[in-house]
Short mmCIF file of C-alpha atoms in Angstrom, two decimals:
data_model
loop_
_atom_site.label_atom_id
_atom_site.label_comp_id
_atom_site.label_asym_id
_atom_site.label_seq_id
_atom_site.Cartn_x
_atom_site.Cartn_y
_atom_site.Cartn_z
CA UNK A 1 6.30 -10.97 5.49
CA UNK A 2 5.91 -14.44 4.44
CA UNK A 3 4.29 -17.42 6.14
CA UNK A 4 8.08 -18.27 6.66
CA UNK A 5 8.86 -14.83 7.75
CA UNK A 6 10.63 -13.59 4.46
CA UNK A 7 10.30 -9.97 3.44
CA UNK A 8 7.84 -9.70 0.71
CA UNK A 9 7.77 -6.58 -1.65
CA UNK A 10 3.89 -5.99 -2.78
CA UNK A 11 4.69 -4.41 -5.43
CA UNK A 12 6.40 -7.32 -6.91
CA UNK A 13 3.47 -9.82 -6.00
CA UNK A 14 0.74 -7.21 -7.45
CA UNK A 15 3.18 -6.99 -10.90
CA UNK A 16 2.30 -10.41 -11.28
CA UNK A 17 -1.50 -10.50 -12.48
CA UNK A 18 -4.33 -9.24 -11.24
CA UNK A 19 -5.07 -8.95 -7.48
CA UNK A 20 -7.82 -9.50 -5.20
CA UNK A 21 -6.39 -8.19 -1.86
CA UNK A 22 -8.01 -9.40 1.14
CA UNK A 23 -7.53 -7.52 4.17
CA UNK A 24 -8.94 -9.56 7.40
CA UNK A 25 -8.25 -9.04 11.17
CA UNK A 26 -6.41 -12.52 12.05
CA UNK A 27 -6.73 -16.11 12.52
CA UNK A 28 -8.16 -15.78 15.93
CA UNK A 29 -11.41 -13.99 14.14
CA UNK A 30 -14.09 -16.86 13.39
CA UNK A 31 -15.71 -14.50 11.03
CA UNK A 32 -12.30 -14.09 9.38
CA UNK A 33 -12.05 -17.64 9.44
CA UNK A 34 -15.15 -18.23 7.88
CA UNK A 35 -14.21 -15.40 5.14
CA UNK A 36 -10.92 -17.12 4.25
CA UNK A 37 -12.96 -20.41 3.85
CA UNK A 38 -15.29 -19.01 1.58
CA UNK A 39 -12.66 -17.51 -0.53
CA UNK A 40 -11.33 -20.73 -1.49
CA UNK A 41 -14.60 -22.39 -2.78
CA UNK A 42 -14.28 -18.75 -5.26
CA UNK A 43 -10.64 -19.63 -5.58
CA UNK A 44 -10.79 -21.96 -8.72
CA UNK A 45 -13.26 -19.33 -10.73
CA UNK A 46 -10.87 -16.49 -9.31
CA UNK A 47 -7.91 -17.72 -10.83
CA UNK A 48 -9.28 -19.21 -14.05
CA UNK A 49 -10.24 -15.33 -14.53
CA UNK A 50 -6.67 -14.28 -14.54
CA UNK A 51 -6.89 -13.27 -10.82
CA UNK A 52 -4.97 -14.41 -7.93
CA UNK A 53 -5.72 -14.14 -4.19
CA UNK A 54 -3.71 -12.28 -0.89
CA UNK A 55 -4.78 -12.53 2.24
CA UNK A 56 -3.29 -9.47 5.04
CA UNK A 57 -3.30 -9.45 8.11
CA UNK A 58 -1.45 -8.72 11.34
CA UNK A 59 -0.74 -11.92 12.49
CA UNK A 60 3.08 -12.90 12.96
CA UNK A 61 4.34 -15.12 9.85
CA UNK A 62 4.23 -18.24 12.70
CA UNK A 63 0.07 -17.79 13.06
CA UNK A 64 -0.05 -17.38 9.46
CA UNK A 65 0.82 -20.58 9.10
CA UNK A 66 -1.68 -22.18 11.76
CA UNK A 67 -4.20 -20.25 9.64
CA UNK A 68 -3.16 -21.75 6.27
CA UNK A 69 -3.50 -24.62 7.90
CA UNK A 70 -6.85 -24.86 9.83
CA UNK A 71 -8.29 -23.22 6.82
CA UNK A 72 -7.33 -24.94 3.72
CA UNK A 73 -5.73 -21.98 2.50
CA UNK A 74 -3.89 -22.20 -1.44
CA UNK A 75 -3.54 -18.78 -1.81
CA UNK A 76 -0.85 -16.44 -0.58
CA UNK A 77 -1.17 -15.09 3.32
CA UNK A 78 1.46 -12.26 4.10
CA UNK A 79 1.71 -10.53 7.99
CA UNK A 80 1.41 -6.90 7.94
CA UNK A 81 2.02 -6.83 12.03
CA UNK A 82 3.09 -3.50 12.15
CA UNK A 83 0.59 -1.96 10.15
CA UNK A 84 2.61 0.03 7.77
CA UNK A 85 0.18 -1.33 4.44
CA UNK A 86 -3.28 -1.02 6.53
CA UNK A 87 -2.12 2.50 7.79
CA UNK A 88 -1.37 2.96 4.24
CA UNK A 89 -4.65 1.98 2.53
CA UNK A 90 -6.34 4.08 5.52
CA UNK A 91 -8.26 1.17 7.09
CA UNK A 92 -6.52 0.71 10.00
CA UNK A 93 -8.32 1.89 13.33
CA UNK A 94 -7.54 1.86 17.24
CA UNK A 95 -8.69 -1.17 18.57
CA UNK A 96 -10.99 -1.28 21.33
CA UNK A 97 -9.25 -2.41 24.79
CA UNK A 98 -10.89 -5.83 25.04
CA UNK A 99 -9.01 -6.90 21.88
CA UNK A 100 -5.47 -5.96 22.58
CA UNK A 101 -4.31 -9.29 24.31
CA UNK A 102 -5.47 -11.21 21.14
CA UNK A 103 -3.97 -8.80 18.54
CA UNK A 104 -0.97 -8.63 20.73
CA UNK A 105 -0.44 -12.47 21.08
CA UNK A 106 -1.40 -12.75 17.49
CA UNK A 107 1.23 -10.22 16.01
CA UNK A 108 4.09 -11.59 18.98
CA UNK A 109 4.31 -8.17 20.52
CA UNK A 110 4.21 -6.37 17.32
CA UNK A 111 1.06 -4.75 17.22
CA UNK A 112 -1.08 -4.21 20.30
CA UNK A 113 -3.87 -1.53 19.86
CA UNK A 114 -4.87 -1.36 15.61
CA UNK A 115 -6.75 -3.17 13.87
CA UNK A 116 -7.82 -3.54 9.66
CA UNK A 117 -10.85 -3.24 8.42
CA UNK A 118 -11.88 -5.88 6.83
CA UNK A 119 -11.64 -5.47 3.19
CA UNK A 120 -11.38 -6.33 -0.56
CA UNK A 121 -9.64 -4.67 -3.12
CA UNK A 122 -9.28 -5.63 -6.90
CA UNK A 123 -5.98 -4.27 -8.09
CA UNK A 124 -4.64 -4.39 -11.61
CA UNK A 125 -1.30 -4.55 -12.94
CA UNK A 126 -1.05 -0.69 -12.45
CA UNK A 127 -1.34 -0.70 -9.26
CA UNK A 128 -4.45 0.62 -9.03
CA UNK A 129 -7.99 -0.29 -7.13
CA UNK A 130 -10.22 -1.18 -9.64
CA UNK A 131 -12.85 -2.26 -7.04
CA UNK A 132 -13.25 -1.81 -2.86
CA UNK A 133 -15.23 -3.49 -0.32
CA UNK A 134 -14.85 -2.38 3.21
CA UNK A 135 -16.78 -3.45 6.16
CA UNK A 136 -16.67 -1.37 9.13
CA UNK A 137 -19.16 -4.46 10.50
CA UNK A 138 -16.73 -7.39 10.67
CA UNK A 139 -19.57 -9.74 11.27
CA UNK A 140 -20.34 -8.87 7.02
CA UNK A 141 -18.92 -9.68 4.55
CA UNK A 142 -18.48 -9.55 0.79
CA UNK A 143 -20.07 -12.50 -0.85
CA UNK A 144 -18.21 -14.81 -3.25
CA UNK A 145 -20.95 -14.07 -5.60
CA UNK A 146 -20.48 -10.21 -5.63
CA UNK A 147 -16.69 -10.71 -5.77
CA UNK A 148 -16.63 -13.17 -8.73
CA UNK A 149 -19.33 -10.63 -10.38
CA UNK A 150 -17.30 -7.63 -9.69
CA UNK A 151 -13.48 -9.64 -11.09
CA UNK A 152 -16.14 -10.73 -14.54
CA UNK A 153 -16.96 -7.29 -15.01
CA UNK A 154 -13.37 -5.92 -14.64
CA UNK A 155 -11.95 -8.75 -16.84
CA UNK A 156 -13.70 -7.31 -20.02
#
């Protein structure tokens, strides 16, 4: 879903040009936070490369929109709250106990006990993953510098 709650079909947003597809765990993460941040100083060389930017999570389309918000965000944020994509993309896990009152508030009551890893994917107009960074560790993540390297090298 949309920030404004409206059904949105991936496959018609990854038809559009090429994809980086960021999977993070939801507004309430300060590492997240600080991810989403970063992406937007890459933003600008992202999309001059042909690229643009999604940002998943399962946050309800409301705390999407605080997120867009706090952080800046241009690019396109979509709510996965019940999982289906990160079950999909096999990066979903069982969240430890001490989380499920955030992810629950977070999601409103959709989601209570998983949780996506965080990740990037570059995806071309195929549909297919041209490049993957998961981090089991959500305190790490992929640097602006390694992404922008990784879309240059794809773009050729």
């Amino acid at each position: 879903q949309s920030v404004d709650g409206k059904a949105v079909s991936l496959k018609t947003v990854l038809d559009k040009k090429r994809t980086i597809l960021v999977f993070y765990r939801g507004g309430w993460c300060p590492y997240c936070n600080l991810h989403l941040a970063a992406l937007g100083e890459a933003e600008k060389e992202l999309l001059d490369l042909g690229y643009q930017i999604v940002a998943i999570s399962p946050d309800a389309p409301k705390n999407l929109k605080v997120t867009e918000e706090k952080d800046k965000v241009n690019y396109l944020l979509l709510s996965d709250s019940n999982g289906e994509l990160a079950k999909a993309m096999g990066i979903a896990f069982q969240a430890p106990d001490k989380y499920k009152p955030i992810i629950t508030k977070g999601s409103d009551g959709v989601n209570s006990n998983f949780l996506p890893v965080p990740s990037v994917f570059i995806v071309n107009l195929d549909g297919e993953i041209e490049f993957e960074h998961v981090t089991p560790d959500y305190k790490h993540r992929i640097s602006n510098d390694l992404l922008v390297a990784a879309a240059k090298s794809l773009k050729k």
